[in-house]
mmCIF file of C-alpha atoms in Angstrom:
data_model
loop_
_atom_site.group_PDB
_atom_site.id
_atom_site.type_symbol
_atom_site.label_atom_id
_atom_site.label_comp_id
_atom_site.label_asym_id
_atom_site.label_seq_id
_atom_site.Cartn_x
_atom_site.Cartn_y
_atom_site.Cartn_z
ATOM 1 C CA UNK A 1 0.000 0.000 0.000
ATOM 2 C CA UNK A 2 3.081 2.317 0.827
ATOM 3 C CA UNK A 3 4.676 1.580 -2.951
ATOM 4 C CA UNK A 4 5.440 4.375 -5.283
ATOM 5 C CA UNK A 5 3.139 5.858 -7.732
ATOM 6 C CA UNK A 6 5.184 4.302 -10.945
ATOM 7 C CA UNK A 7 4.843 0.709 -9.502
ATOM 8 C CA UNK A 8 2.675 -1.435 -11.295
ATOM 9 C CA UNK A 9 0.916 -4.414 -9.513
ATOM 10 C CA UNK A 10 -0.667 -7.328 -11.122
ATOM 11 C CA UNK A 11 -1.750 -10.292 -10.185
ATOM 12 C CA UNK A 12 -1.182 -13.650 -12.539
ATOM 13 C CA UNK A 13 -3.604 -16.425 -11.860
ATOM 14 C CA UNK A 14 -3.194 -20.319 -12.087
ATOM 15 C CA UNK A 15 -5.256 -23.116 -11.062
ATOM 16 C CA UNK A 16 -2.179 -25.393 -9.915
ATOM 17 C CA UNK A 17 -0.295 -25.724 -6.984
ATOM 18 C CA UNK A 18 3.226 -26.062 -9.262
ATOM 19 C CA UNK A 19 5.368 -25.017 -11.502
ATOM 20 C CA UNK A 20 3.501 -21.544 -11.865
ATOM 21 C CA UNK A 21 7.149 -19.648 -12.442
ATOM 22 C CA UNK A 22 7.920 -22.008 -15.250
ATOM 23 C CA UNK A 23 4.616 -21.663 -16.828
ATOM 24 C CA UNK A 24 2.437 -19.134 -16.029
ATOM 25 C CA UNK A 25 5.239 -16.439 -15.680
ATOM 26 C CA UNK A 26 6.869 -17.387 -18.782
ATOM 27 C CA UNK A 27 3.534 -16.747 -20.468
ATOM 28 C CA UNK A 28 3.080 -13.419 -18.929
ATOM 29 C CA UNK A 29 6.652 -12.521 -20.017
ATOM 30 C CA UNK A 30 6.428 -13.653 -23.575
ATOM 31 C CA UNK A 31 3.444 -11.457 -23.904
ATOM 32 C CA UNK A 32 4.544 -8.220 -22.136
ATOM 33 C CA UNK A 33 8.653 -8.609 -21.863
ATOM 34 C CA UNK A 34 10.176 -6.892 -19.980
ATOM 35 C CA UNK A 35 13.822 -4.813 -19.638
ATOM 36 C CA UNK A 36 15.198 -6.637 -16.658
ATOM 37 C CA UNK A 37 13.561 -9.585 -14.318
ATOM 38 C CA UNK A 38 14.401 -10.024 -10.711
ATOM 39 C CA UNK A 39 14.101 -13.695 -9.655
ATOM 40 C CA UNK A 40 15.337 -15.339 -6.901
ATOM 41 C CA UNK A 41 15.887 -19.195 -6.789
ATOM 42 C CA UNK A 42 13.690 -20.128 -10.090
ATOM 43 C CA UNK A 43 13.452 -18.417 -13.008
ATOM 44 C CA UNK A 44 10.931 -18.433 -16.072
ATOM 45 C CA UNK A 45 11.470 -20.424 -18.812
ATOM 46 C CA UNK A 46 10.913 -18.045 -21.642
ATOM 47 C CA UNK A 47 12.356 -14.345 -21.209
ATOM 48 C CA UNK A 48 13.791 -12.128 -23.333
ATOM 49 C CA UNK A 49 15.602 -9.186 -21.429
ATOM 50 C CA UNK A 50 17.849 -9.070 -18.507
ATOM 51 C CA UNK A 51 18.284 -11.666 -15.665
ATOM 52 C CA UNK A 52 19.194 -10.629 -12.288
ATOM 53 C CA UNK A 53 18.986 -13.507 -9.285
ATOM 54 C CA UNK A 54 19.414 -14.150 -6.220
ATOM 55 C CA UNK A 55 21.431 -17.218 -4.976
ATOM 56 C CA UNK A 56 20.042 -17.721 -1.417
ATOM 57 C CA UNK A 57 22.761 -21.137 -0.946
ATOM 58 C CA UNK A 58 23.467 -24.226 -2.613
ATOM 59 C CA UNK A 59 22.784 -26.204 0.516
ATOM 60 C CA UNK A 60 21.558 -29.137 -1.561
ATOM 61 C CA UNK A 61 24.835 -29.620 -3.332
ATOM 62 C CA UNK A 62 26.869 -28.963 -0.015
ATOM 63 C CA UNK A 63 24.967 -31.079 2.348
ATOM 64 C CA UNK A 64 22.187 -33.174 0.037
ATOM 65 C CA UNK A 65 21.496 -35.685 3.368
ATOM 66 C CA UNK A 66 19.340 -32.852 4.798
ATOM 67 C CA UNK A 67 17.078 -32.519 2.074
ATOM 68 C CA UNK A 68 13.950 -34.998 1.102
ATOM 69 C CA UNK A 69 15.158 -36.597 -2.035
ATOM 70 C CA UNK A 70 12.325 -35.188 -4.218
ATOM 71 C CA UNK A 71 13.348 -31.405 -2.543
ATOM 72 C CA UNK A 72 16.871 -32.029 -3.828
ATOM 73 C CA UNK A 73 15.995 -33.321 -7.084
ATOM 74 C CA UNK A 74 13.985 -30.209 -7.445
ATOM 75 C CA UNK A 75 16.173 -27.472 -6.181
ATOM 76 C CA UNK A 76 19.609 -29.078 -8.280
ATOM 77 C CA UNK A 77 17.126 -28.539 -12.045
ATOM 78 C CA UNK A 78 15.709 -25.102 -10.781
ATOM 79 C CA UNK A 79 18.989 -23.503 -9.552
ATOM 80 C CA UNK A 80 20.726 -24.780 -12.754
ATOM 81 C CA UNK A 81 18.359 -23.605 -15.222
ATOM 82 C CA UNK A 82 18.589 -20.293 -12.859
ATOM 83 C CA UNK A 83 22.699 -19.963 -12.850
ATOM 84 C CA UNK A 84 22.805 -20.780 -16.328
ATOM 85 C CA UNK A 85 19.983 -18.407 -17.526
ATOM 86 C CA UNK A 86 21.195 -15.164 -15.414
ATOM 87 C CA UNK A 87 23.009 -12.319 -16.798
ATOM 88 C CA UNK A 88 24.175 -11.417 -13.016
ATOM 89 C CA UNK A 89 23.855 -12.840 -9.788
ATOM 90 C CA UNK A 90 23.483 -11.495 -6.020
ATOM 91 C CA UNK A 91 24.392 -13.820 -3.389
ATOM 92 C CA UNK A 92 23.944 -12.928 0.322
ATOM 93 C CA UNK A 93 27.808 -14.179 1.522
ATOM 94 C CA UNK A 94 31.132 -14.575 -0.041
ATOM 95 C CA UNK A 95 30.698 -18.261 1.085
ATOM 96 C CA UNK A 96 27.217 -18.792 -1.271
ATOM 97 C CA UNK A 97 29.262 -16.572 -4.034
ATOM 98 C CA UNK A 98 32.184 -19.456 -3.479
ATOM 99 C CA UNK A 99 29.595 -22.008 -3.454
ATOM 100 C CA UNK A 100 28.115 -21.278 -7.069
ATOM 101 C CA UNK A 101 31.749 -20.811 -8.633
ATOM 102 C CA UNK A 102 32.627 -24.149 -7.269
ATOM 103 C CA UNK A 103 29.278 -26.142 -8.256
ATOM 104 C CA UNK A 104 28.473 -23.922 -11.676
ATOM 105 C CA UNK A 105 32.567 -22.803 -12.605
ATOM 106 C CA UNK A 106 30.703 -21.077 -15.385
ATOM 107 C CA UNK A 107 29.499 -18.482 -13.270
ATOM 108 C CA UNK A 108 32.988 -17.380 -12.537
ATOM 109 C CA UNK A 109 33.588 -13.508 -12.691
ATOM 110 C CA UNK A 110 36.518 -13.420 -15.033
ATOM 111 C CA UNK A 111 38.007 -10.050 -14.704
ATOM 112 C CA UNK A 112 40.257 -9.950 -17.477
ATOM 113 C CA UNK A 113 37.086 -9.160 -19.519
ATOM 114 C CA UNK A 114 35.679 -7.376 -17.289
ATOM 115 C CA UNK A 115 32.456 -8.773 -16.688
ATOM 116 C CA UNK A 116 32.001 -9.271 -13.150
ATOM 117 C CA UNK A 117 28.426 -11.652 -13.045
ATOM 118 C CA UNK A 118 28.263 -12.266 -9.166
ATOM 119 C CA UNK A 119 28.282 -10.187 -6.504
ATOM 120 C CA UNK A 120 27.819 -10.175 -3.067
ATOM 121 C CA UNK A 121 25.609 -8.120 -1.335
ATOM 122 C CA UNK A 122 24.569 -8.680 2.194
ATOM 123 C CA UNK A 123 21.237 -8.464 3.734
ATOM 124 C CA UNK A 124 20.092 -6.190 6.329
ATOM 125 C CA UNK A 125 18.093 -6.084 9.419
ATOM 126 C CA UNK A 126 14.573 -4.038 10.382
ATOM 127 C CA UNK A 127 16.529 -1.238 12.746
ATOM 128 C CA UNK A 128 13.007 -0.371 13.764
ATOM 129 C CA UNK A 129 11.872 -3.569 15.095
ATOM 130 C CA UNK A 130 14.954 -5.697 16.143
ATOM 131 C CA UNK A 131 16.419 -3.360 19.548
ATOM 132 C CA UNK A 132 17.074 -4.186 23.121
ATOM 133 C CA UNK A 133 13.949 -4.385 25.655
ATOM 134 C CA UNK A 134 13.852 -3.119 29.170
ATOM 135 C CA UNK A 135 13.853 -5.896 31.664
ATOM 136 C CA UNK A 136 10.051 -4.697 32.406
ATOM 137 C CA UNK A 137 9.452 -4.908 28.951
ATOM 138 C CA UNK A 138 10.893 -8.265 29.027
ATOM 139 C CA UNK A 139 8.375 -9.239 31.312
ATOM 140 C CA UNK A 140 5.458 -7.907 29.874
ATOM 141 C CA UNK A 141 6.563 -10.324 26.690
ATOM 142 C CA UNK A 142 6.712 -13.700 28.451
ATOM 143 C CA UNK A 143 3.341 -13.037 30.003
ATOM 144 C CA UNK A 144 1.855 -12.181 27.470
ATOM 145 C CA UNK A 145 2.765 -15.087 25.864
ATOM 146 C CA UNK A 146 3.404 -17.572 28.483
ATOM 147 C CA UNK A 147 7.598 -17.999 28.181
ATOM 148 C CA UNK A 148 9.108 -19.461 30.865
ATOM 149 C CA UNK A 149 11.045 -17.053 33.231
ATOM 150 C CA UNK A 150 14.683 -18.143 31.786
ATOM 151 C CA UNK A 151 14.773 -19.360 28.252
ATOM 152 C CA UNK A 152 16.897 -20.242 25.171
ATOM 153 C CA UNK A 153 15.607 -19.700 22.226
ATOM 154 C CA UNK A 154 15.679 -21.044 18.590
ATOM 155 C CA UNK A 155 13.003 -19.891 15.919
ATOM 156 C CA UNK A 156 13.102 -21.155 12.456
ATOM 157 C CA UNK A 157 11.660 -24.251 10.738
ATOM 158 C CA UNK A 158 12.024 -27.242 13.195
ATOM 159 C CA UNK A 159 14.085 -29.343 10.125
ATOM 160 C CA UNK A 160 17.172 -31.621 10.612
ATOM 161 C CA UNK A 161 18.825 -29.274 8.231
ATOM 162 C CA UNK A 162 18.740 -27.130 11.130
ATOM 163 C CA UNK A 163 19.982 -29.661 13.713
ATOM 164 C CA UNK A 164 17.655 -29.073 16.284
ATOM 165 C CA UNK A 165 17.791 -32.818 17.051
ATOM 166 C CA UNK A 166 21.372 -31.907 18.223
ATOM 167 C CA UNK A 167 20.262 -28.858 20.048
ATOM 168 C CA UNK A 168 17.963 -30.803 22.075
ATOM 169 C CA UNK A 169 21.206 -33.592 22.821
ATOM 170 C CA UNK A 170 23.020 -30.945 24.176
ATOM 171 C CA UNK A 171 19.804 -29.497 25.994
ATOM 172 C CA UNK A 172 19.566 -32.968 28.065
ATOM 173 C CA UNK A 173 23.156 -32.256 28.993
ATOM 174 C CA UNK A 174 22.235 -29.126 30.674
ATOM 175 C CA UNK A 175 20.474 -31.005 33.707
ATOM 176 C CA UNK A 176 21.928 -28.242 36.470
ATOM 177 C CA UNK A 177 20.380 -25.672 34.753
ATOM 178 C CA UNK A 178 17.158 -24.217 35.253
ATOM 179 C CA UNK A 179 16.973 -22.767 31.937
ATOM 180 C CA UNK A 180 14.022 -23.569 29.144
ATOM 181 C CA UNK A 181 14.561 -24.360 25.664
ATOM 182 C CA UNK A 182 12.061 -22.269 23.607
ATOM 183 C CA UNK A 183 11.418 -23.829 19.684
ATOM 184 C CA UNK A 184 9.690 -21.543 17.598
ATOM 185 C CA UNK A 185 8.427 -22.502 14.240
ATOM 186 C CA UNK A 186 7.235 -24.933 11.569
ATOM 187 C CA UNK A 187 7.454 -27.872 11.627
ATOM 188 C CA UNK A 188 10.126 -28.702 8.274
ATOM 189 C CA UNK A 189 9.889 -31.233 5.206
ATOM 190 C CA UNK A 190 12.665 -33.520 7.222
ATOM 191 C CA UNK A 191 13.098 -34.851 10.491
ATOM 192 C CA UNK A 192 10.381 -33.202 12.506
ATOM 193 C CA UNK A 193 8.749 -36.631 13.572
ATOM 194 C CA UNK A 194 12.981 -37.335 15.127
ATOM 195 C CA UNK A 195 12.623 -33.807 16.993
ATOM 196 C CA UNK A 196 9.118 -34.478 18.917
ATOM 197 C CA UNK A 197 10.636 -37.797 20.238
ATOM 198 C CA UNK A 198 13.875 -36.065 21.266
ATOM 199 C CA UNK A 199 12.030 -33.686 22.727
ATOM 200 C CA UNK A 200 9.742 -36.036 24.770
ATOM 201 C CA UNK A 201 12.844 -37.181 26.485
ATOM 202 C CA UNK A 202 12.030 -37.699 30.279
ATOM 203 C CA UNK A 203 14.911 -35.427 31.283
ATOM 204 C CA UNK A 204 13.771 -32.543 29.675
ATOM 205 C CA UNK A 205 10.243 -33.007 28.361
ATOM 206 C CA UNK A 206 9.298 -30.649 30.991
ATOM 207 C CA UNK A 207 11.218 -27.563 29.999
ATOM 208 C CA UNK A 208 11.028 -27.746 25.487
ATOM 209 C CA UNK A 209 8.693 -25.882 25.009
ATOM 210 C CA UNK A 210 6.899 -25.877 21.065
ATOM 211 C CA UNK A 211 5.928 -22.280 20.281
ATOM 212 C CA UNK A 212 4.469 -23.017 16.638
ATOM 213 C CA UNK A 213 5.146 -20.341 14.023
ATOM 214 C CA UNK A 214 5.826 -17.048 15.319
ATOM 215 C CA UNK A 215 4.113 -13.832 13.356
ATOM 216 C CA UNK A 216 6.745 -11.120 12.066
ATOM 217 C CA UNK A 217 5.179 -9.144 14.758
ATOM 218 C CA UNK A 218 5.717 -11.294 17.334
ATOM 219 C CA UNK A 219 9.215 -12.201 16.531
ATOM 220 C CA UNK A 220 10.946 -9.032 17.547
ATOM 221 C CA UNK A 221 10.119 -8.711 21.048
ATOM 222 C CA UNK A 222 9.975 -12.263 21.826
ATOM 223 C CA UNK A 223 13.614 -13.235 20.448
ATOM 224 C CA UNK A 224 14.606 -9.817 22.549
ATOM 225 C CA UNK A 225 13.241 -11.297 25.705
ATOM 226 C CA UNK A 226 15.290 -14.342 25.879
ATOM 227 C CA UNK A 227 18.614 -15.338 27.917
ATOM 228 C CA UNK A 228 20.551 -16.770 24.994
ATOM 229 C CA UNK A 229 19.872 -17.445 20.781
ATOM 230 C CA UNK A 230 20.902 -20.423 20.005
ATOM 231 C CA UNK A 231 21.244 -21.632 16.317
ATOM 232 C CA UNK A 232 22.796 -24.681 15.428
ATOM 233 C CA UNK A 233 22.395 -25.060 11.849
ATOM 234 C CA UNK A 234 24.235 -27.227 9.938
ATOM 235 C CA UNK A 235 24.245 -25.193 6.447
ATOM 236 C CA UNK A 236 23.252 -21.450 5.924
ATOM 237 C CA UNK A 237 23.442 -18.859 3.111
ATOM 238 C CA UNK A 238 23.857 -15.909 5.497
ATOM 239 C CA UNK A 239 22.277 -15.858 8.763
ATOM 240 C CA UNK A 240 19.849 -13.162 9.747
ATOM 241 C CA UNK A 241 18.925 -14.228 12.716
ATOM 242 C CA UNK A 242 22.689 -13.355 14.115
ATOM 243 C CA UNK A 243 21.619 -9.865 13.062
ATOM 244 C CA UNK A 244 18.604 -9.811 14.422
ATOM 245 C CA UNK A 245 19.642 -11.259 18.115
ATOM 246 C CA UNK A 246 22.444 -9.159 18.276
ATOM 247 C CA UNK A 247 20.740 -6.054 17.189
ATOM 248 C CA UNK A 248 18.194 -7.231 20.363
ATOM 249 C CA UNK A 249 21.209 -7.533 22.856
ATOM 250 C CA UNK A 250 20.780 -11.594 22.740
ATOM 251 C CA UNK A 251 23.935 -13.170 22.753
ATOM 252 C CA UNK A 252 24.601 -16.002 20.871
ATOM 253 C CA UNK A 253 25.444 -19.544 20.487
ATOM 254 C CA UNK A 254 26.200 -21.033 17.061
ATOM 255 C CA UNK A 255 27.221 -23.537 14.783
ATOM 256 C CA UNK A 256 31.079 -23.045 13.858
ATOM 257 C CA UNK A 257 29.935 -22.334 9.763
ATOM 258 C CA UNK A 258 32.232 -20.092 7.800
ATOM 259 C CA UNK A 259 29.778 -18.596 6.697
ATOM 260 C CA UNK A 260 28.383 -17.282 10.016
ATOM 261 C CA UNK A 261 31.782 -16.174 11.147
ATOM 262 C CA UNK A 262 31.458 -13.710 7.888
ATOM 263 C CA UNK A 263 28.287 -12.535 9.350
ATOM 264 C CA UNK A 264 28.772 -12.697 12.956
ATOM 265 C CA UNK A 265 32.343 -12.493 13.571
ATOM 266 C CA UNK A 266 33.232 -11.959 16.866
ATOM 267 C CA UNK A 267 30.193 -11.198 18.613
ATOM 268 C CA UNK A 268 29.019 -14.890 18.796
ATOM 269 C CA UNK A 269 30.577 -18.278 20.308
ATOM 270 C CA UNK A 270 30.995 -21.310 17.953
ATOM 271 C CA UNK A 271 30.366 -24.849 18.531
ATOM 272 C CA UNK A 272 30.529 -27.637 16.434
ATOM 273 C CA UNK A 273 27.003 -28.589 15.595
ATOM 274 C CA UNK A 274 28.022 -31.910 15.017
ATOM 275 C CA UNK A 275 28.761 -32.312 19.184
ATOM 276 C CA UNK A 276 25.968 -32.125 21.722
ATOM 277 C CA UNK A 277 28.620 -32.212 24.603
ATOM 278 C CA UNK A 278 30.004 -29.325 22.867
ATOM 279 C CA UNK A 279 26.956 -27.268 22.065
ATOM 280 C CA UNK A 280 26.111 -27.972 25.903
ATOM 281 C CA UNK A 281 29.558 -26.325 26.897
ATOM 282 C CA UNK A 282 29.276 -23.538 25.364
ATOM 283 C CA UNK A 283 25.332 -22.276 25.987
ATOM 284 C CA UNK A 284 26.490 -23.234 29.681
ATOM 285 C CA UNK A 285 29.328 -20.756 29.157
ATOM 286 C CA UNK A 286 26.647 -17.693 28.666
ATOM 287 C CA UNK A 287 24.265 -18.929 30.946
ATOM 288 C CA UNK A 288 27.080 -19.064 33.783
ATOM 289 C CA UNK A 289 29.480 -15.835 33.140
ATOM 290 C CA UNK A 290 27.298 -12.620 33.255
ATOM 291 C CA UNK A 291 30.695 -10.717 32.262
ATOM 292 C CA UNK A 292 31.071 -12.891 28.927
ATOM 293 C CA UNK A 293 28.013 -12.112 28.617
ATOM 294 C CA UNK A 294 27.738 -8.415 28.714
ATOM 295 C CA UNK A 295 30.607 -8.500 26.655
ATOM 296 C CA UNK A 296 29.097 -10.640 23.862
ATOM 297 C CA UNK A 297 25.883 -8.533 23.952
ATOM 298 C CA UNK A 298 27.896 -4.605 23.701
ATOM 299 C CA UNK A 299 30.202 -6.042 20.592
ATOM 300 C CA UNK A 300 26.784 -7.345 18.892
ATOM 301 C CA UNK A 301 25.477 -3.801 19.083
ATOM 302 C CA UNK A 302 28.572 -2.627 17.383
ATOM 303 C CA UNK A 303 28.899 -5.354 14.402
ATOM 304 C CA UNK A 304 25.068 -5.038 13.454
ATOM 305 C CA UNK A 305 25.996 -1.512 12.442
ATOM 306 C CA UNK A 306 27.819 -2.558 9.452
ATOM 307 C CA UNK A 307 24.635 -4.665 8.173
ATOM 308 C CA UNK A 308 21.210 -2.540 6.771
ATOM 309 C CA UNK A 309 18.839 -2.529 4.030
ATOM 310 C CA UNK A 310 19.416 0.971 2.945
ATOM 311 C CA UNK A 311 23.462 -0.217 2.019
ATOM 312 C CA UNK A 312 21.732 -3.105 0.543
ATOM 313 C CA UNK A 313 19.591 -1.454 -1.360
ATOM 314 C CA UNK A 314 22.413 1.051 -2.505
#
């Protein structure tokens, strides 16, 4: 409703559930072609003019155990028909940019003809609704939606991709705490059924807590109201939850990824997300030294400066 006055909205009908990119897209582009297209993971079929994407990651190259064998199968045709189609392409890390040059070398930017076809640009962060909460504005969040007193917290889809089976490994070894573990989100296309039964363990059944999917309004204040962020993933394109958590004064425990040390640097501890004992070591090291944790929180305040919309935009 807030666009500007030369945008043009239209919406493009179909009666299936698939492949309306592909089809119905193409269609709309053969008949009224355009100067330059914006996609982002598939592309149309048929188009004449310019191709800009957007190379989220290559996750199901990197790491094709996490995926549902139909989702790989899928995402390997539609991101090579993408790569191959695309005049230029954004990626959100230097890691996802080294990912397509390694999978599709024909993307390479070869600057002794100076055409440069990938760049990196990295997201941002909402400035207005990710900041830090007083600690009675902390409290008016977890009653109003029932958190525990002292919580981590992951939100994203509850996916092995993710590793939240791990998470909840490590959670078990955390018996002397009296910390909750908070899981926000969907349930994924892949291991979901593996995370309830973890979850229903009898030594910590009674603090996991499943929060469903959290509304963008919801998100801010409830991921600024908890003790630690936790986010053990075992593949990401970028990370913008490390933005977001940091930009809340959350510190942060994460999986030991290059490409969240691009994002993160500093202001986070790494674990290997492979190693519940490890994981469990170093949450416990937040939840037990206040000072680490003060100091995590004040450099997270600092590095989210570096990240916004408006640069990405520029």
């Amino acid at each position: 409703k807030n666009a500007p006055a030369n945008f043009i909205f239209k919406k493009l009908n179909w009666p299936f559930s698939k492949f309306w990119t592909y089809w119905r897209l193409s269609w709309e582009l053969f008949w009224h072609p355009v100067d330059k297209f914006f996609a982002s993971n598939a592309a149309p079929l048929f188009f004449k003019g310019e191709l800009i994407a957007t190379i989220h990651d290559l996750g199901f190259y990197k790491n094709p155990e996490l995926y549902h064998p139909l989702e790989r199968i899928y995402q390997k045709i539609a991101h090579t028909l993408l790569i191959n189609r695309a005049d230029k392409i954004i990626t959100p890390s230097q890691n996802t940019a080294d990912d397509v040059v390694k999978y599709f070398p024909q993307a390479k930017n070869t600057p002794q003809s100076g055409i440069k076809k990938i760049q990196v640009i990295y997201h941002g962060y909402n400035r207005d609704e990710f900041k830090v909460l007083s600690a009675d504005e902390k409290q008016i969040v977890k009653n109003k939606y029932n958190l525990p007193d002292k919580f981590l917290l992951y939100i994203g889809r509850l996916e092995t991709k993710k590793n939240i089976q791990n998470l909840l490994r490590a959670f078990t070894v955390l018996q002397h705490t009296d910390y909750h573990l908070v899981l926000a989100g969907r349930p994924g296309n892949y291991g979901y059924r593996d995370i309830v039964e973890l979850a229903n363990h009898h030594s910590i059944k009674d603090r996991v807590h499943f929060f469903g999917y959290v509304a963008q309004v919801d998100y801010p204040v409830i991921l600024a109201s908890c003790d630690v962020f936790v986010f053990p993933s075992l593949f990401e394109g970028f990370g913008m939850p490390l933005l977001e958590a940091a930009a809340c004064g959350v510190p942060m425990a994460v999986s030991d990824l290059p490409v969240l040390r691009e994002v993160a640097d500093t202001v986070a501890l790494y674990f290997d997300p492979h190693q519940p004992a490890e994981i469990a070591k170093i949450i416990d090291s937040l939840l037990s030294n206040d000072d680490l944790r003060q100091q995590m929180i004040e450099a997270g305040k600092i590095r989210v400066q570096l990240f916004s919309w408006e640069k990405c935009a520029r």
